[in-house]
mmCIF file with all atom_site columns, C-alpha atoms in Angstrom:
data_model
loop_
_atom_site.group_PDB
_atom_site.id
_atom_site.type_symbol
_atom_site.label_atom_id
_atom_site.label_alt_id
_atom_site.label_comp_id
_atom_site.label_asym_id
_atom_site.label_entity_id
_atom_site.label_seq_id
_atom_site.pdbx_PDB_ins_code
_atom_site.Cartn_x
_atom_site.Cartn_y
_atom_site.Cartn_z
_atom_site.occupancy
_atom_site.B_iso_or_equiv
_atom_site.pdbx_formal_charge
_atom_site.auth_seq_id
_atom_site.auth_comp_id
_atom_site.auth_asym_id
_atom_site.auth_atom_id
_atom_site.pdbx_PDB_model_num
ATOM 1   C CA . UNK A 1 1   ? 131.762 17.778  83.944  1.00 53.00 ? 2   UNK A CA 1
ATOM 2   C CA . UNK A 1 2   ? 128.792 17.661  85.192  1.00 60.00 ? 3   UNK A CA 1
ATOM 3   C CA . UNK A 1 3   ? 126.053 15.206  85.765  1.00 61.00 ? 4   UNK A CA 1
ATOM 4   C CA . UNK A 1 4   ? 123.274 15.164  83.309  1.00 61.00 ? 5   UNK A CA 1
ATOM 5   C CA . UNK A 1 5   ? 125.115 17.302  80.729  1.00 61.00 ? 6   UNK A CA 1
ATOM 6   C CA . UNK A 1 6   ? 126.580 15.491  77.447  1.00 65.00 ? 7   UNK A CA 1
ATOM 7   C CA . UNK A 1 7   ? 130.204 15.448  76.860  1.00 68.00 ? 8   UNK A CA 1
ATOM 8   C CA . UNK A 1 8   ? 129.933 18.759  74.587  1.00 74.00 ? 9   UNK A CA 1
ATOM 9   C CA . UNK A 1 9   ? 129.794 22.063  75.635  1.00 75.00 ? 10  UNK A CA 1
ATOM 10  C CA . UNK A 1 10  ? 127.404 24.441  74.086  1.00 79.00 ? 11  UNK A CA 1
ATOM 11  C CA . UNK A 1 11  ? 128.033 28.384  72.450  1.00 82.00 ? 12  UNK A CA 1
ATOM 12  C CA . UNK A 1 12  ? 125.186 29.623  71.561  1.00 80.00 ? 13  UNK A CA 1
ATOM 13  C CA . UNK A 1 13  ? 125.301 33.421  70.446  1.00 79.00 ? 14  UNK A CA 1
ATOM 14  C CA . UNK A 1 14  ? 121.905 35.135  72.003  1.00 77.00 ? 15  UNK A CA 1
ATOM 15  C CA . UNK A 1 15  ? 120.810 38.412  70.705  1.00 73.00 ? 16  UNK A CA 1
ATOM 16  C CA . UNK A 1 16  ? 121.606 40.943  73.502  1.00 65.00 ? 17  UNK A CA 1
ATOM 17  C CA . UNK A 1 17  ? 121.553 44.485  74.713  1.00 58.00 ? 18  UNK A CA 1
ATOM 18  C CA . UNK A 1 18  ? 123.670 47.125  73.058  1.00 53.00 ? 19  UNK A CA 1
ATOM 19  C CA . UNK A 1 19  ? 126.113 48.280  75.244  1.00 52.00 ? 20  UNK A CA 1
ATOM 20  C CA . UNK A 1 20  ? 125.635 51.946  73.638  1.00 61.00 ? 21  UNK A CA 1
ATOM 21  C CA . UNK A 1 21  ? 122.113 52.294  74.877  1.00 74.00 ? 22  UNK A CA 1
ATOM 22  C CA . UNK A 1 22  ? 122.839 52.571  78.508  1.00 82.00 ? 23  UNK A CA 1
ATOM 23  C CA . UNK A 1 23  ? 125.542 55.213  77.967  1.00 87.00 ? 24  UNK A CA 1
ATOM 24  C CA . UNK A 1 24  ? 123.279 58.103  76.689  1.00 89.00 ? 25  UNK A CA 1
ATOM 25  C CA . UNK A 1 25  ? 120.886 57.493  79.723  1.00 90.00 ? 26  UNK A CA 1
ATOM 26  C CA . UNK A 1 26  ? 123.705 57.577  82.174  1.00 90.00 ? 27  UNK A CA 1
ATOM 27  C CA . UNK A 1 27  ? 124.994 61.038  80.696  1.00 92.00 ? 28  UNK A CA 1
ATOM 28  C CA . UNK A 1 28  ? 121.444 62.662  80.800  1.00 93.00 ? 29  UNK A CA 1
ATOM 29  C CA . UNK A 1 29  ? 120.695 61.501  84.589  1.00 94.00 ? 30  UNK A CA 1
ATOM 30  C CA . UNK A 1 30  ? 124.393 62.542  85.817  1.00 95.00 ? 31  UNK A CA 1
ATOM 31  C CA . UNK A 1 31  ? 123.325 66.185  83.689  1.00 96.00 ? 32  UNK A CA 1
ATOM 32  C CA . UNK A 1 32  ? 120.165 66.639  85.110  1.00 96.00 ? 33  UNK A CA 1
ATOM 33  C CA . UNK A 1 33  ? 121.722 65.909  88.872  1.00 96.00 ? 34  UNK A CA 1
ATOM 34  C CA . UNK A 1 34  ? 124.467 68.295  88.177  1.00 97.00 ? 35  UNK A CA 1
ATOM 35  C CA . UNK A 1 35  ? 121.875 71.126  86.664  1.00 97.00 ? 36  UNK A CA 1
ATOM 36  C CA . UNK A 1 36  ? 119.874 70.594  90.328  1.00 96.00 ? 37  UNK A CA 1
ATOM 37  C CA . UNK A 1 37  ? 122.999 71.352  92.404  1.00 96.00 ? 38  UNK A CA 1
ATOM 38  C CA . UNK A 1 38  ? 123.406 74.140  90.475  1.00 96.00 ? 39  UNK A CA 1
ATOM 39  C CA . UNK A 1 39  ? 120.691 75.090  90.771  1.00 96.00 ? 40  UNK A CA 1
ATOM 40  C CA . UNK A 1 40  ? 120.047 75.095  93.998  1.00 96.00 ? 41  UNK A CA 1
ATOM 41  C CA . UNK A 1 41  ? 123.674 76.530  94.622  1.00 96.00 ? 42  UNK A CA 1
ATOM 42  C CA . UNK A 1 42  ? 122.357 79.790  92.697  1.00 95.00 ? 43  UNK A CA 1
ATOM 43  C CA . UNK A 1 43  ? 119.311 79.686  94.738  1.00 95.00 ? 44  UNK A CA 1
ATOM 44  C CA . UNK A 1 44  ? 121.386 79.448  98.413  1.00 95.00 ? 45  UNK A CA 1
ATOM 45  C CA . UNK A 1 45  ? 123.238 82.255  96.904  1.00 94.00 ? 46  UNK A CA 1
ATOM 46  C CA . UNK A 1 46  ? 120.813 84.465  95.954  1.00 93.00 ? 47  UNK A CA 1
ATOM 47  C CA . UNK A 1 47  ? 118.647 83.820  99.503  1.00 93.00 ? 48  UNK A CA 1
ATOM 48  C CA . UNK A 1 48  ? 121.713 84.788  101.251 1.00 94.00 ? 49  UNK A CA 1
ATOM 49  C CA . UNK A 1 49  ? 122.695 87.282  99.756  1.00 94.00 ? 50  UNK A CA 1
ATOM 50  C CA . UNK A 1 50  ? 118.908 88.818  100.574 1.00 92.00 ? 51  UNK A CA 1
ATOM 51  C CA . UNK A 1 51  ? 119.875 88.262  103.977 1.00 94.00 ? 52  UNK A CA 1
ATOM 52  C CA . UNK A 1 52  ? 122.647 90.180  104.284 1.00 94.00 ? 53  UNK A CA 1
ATOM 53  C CA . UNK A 1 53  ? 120.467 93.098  102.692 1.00 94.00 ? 54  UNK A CA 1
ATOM 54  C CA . UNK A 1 54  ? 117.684 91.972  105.240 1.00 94.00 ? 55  UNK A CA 1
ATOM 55  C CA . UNK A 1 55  ? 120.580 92.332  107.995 1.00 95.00 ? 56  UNK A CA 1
ATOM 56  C CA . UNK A 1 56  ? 121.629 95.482  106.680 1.00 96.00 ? 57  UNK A CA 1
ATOM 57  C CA . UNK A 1 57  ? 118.333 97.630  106.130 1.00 96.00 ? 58  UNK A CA 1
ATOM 58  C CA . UNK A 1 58  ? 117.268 96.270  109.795 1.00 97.00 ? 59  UNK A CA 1
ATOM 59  C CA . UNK A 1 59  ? 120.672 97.746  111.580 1.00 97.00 ? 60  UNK A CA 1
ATOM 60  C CA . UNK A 1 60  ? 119.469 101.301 109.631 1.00 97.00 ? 61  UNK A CA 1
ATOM 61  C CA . UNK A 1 61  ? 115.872 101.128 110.697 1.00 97.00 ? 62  UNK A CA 1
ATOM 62  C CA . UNK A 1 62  ? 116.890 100.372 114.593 1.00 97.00 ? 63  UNK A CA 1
ATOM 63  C CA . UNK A 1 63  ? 119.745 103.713 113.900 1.00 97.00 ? 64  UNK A CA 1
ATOM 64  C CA . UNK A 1 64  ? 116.820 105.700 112.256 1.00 97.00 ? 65  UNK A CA 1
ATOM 65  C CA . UNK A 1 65  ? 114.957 104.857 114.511 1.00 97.00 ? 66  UNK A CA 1
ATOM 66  C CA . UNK A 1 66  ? 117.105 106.079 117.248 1.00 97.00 ? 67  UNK A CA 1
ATOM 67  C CA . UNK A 1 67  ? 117.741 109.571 115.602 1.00 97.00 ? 68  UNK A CA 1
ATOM 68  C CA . UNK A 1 68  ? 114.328 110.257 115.183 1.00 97.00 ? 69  UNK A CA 1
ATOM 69  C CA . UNK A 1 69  ? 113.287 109.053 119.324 1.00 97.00 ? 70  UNK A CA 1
ATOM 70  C CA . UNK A 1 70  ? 116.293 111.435 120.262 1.00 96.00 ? 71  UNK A CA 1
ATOM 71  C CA . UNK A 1 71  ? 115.345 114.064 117.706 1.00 96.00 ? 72  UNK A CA 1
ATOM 72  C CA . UNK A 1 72  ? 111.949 114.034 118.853 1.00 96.00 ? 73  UNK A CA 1
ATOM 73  C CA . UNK A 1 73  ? 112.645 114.075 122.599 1.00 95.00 ? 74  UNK A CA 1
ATOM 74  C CA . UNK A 1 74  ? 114.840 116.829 121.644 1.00 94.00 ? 75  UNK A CA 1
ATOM 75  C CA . UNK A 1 75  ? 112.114 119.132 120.518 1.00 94.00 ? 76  UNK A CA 1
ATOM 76  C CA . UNK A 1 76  ? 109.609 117.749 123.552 1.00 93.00 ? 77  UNK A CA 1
ATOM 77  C CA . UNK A 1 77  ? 112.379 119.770 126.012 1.00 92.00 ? 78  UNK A CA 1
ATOM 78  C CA . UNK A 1 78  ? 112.410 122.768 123.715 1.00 91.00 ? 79  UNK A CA 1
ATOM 79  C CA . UNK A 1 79  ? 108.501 122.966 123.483 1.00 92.00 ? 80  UNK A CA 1
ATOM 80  C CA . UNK A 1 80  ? 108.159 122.265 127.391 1.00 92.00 ? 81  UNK A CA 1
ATOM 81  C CA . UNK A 1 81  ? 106.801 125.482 129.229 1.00 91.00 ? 82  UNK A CA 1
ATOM 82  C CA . UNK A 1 82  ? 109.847 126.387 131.195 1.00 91.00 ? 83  UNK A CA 1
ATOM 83  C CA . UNK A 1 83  ? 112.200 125.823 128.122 1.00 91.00 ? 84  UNK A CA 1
ATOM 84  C CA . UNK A 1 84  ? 110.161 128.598 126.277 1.00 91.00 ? 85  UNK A CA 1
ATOM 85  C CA . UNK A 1 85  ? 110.080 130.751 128.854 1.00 89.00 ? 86  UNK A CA 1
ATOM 86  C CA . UNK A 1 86  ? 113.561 130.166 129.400 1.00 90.00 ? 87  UNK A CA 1
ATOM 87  C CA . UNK A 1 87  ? 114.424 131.504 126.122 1.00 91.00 ? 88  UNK A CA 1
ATOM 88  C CA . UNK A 1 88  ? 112.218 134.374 126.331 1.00 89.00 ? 89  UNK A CA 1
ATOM 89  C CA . UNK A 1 89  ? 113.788 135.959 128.786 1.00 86.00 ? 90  UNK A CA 1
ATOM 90  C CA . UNK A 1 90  ? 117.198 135.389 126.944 1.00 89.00 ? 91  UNK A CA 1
ATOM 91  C CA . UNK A 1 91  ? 115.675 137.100 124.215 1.00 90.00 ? 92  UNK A CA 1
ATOM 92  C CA . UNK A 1 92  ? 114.520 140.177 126.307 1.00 84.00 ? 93  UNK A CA 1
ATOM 93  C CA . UNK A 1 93  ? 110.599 139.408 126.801 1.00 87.00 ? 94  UNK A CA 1
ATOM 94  C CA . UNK A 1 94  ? 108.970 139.897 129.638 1.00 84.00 ? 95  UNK A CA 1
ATOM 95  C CA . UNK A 1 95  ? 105.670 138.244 131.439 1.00 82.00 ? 96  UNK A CA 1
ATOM 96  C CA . UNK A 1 96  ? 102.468 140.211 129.610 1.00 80.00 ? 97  UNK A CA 1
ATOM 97  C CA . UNK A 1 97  ? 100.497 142.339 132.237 1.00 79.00 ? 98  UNK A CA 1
ATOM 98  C CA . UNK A 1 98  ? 96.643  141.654 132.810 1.00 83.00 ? 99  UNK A CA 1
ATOM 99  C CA . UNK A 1 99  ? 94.967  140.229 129.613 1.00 86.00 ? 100 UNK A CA 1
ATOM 100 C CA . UNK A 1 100 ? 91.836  141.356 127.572 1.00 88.00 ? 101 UNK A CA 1
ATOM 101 C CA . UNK A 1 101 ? 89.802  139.555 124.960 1.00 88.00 ? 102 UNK A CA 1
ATOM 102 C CA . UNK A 1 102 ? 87.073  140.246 122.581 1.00 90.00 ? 103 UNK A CA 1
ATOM 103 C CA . UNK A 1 103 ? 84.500  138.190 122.287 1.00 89.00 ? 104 UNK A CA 1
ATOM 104 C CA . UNK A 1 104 ? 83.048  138.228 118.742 1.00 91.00 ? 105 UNK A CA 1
ATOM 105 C CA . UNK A 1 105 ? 79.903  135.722 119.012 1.00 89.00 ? 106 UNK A CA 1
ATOM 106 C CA . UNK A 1 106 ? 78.708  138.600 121.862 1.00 86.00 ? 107 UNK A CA 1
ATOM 107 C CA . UNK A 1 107 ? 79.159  141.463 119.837 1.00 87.00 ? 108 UNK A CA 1
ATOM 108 C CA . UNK A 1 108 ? 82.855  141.996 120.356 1.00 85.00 ? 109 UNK A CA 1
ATOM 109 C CA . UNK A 1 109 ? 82.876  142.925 123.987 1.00 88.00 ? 110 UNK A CA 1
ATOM 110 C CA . UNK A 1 110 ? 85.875  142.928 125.405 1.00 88.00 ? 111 UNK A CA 1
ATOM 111 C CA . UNK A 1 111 ? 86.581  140.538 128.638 1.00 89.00 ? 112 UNK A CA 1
ATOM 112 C CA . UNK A 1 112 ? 89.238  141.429 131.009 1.00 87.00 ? 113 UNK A CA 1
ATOM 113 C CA . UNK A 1 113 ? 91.269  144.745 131.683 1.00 87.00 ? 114 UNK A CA 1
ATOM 114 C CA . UNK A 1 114 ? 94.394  144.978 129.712 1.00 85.00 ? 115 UNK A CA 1
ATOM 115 C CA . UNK A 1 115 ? 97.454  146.141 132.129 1.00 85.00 ? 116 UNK A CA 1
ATOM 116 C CA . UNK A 1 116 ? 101.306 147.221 130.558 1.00 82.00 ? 117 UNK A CA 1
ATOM 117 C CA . UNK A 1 117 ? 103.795 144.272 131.303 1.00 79.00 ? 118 UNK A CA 1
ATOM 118 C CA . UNK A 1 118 ? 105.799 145.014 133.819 1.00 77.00 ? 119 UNK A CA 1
ATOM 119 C CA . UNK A 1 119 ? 109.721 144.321 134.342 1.00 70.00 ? 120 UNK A CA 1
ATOM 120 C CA . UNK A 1 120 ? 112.335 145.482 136.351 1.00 64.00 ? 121 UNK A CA 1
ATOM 121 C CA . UNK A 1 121 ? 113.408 148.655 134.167 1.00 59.00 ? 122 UNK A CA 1
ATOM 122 C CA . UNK A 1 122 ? 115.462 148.925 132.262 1.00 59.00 ? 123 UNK A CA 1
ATOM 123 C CA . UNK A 1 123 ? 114.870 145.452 130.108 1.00 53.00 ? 124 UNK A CA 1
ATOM 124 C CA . UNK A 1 124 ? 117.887 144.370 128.435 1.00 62.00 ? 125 UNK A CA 1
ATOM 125 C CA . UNK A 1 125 ? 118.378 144.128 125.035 1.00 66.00 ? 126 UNK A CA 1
ATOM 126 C CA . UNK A 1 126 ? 119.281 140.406 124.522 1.00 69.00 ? 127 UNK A CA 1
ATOM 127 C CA . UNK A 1 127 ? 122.680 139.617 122.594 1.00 75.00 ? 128 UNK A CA 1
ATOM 128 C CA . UNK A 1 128 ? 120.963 136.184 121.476 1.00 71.00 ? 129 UNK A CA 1
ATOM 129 C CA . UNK A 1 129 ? 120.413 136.626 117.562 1.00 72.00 ? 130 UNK A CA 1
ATOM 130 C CA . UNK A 1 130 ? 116.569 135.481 117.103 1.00 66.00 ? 131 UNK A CA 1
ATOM 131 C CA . UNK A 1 131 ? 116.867 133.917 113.864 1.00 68.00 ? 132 UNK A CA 1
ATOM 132 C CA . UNK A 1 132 ? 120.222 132.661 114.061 1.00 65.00 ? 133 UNK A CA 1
ATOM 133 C CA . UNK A 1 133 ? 120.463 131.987 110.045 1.00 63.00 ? 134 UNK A CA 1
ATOM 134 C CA . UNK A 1 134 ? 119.324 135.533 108.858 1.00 58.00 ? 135 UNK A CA 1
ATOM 135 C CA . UNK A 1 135 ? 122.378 137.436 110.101 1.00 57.00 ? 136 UNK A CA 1
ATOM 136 C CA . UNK A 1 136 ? 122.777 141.288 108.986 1.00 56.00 ? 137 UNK A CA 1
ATOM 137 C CA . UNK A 1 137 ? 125.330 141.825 106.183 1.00 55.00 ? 138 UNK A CA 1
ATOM 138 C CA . UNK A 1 138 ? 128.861 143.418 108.084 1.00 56.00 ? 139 UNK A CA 1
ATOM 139 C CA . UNK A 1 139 ? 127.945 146.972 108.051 1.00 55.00 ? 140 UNK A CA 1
ATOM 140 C CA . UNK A 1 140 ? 124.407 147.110 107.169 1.00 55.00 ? 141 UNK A CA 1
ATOM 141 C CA . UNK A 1 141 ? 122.372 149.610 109.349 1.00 58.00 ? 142 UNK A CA 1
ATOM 142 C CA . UNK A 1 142 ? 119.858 148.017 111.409 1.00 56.00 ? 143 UNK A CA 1
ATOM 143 C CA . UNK A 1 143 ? 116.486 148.365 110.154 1.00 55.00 ? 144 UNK A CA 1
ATOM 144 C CA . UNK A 1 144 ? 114.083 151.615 111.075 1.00 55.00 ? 145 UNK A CA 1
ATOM 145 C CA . UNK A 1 145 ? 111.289 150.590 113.513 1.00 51.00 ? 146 UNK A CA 1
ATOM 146 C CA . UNK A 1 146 ? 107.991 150.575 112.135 1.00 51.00 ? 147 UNK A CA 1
ATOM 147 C CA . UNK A 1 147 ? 105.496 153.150 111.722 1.00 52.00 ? 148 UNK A CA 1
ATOM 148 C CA . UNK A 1 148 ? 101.887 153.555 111.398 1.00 49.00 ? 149 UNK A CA 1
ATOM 149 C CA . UNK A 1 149 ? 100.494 154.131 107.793 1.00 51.00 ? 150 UNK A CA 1
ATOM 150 C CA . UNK A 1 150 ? 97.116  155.819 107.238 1.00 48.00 ? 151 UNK A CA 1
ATOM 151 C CA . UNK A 1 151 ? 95.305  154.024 105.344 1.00 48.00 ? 152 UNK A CA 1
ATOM 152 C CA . UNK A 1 152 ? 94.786  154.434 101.509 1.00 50.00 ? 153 UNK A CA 1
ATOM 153 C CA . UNK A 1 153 ? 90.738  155.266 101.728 1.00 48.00 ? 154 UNK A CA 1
ATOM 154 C CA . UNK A 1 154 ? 91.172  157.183 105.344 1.00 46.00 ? 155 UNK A CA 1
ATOM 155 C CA . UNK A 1 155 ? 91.729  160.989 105.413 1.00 46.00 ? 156 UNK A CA 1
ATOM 156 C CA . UNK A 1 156 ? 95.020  162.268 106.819 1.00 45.00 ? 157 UNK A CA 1
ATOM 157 C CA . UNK A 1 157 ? 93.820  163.836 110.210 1.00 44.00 ? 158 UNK A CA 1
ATOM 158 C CA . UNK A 1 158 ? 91.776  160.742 111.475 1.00 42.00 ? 159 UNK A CA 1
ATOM 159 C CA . UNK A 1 159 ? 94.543  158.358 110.425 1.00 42.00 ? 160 UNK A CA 1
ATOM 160 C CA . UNK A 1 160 ? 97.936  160.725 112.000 1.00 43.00 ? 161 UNK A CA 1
ATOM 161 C CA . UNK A 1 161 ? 99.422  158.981 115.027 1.00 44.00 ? 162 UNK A CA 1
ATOM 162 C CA . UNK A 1 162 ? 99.602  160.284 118.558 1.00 46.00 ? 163 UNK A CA 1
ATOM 163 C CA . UNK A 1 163 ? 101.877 159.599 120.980 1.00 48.00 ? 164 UNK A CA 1
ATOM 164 C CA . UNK A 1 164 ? 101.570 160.142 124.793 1.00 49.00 ? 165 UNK A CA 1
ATOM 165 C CA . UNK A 1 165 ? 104.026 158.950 127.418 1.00 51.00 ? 166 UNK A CA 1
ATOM 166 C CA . UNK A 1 166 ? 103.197 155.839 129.278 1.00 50.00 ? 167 UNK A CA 1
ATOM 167 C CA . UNK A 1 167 ? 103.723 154.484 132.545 1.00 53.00 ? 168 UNK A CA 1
ATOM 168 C CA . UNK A 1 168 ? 107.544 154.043 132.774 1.00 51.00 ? 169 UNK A CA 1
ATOM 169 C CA . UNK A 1 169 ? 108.602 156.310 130.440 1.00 51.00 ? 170 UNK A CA 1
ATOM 170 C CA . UNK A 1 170 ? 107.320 153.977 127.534 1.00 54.00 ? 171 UNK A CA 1
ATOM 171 C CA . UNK A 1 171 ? 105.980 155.741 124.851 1.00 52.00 ? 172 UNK A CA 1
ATOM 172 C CA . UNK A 1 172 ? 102.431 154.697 123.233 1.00 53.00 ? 173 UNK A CA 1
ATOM 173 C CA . UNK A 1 173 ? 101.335 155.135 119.620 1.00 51.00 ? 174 UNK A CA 1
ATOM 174 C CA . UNK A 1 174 ? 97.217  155.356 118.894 1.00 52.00 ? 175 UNK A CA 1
ATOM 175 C CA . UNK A 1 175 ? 95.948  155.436 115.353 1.00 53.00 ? 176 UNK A CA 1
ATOM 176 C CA . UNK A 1 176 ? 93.090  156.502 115.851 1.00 51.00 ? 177 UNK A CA 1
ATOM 177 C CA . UNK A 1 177 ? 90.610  154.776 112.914 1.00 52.00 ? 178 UNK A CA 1
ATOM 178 C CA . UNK A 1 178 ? 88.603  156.213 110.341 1.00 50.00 ? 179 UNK A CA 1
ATOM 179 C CA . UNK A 1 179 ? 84.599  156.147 110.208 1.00 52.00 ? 180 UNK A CA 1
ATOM 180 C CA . UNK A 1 180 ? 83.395  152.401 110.394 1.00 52.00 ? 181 UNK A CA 1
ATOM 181 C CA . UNK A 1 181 ? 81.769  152.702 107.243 1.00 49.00 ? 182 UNK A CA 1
ATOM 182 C CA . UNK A 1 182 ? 84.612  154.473 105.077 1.00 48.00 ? 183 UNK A CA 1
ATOM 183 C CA . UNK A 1 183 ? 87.288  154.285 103.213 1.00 48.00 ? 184 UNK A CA 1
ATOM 184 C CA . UNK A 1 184 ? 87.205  153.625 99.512  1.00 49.00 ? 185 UNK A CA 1
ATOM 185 C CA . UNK A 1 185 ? 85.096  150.888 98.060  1.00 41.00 ? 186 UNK A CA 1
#
């Protein structure tokens, strides 16, 4: 025993806590910490997986990108000056001779002397197909060259064409045009 204490031992029953009321408060903290991982693990998912889609879209931008730089770069060569004339001459053109323009604010006079182009004869019908995608049915006769039409309001004898041989050999075609005023209204 112990000094200052009476020979009898105490019990005294003291009103306490209820062991149940700390179990309900335990269950909703451990809840509320396992909703916040969860949380957050749907969260890490979903950022990720935006990422990846991030990732992706980038990778076909830079080989977009690409294809259009080389696309572009492609067409710069064909549009150059020596490229087209290049392909004119595979096509059968030649150089035009000395040039002539009207000048319309002046009262259409014409500037310059107009010359025939000039080639080494004969010119050479090209085998390269112009339009490569509008190829003649197997068969089909080539289509008639064109021809001048008098016009609907211009009498038949102003409007017949004449041809005279050119320089060459080459043959020219003049319409020659009715009154200035004419035709019908």
């Amino acid at each position: 025993m112990l000094p200052g204490q009476s020979g009898r031992a105490r019990i005294t029953v003291r009103p306490g806590r209820a062991v149940r009321g700390r179990t309900p408060f335990a269950v909703l903290v451990v809840l509320l910490l396992g909703a916040g991982l969860l949380g957050l693990l749907a969260l890490n998912t979903a950022l990720n997986e935006g990422s990846f889609e991030l990732s992706r879209l980038n990778r076909q931008t830079t080989a977009l990108t690409d294809e259009q730089q080389g696309l572009q770069h492609q067409i710069d060569q064909n549009s150059a000056p020596d490229a087209l004339a290049r392909r004119a001459v595979e096509l059968g053109m030649v150089p035009a001779g000395g040039m002539a323009f009207l000048d319309l604010p002046n009262g259409g006079a014409v500037v310059g002397t107009p010359k025939p182009a000039q080639d080494s004869p004969p010119v050479k019908r090209s085998t390269v197909e112009p339009w490569p995608g509008k190829q003649p049915a197997p068969g089909a006769q080539p289509p008639a060259p064109p021809t001048a039409q008098p016009s609907p309001g211009a009498p038949a004898a102003t409007a017949a064409p004449s041809t005279a041989p050119g320089p060459g050999g080459d043959v020219t075609v003049q319409v020659n045009p009715g009154p200035a005023g004419g035709g019908a209204r």
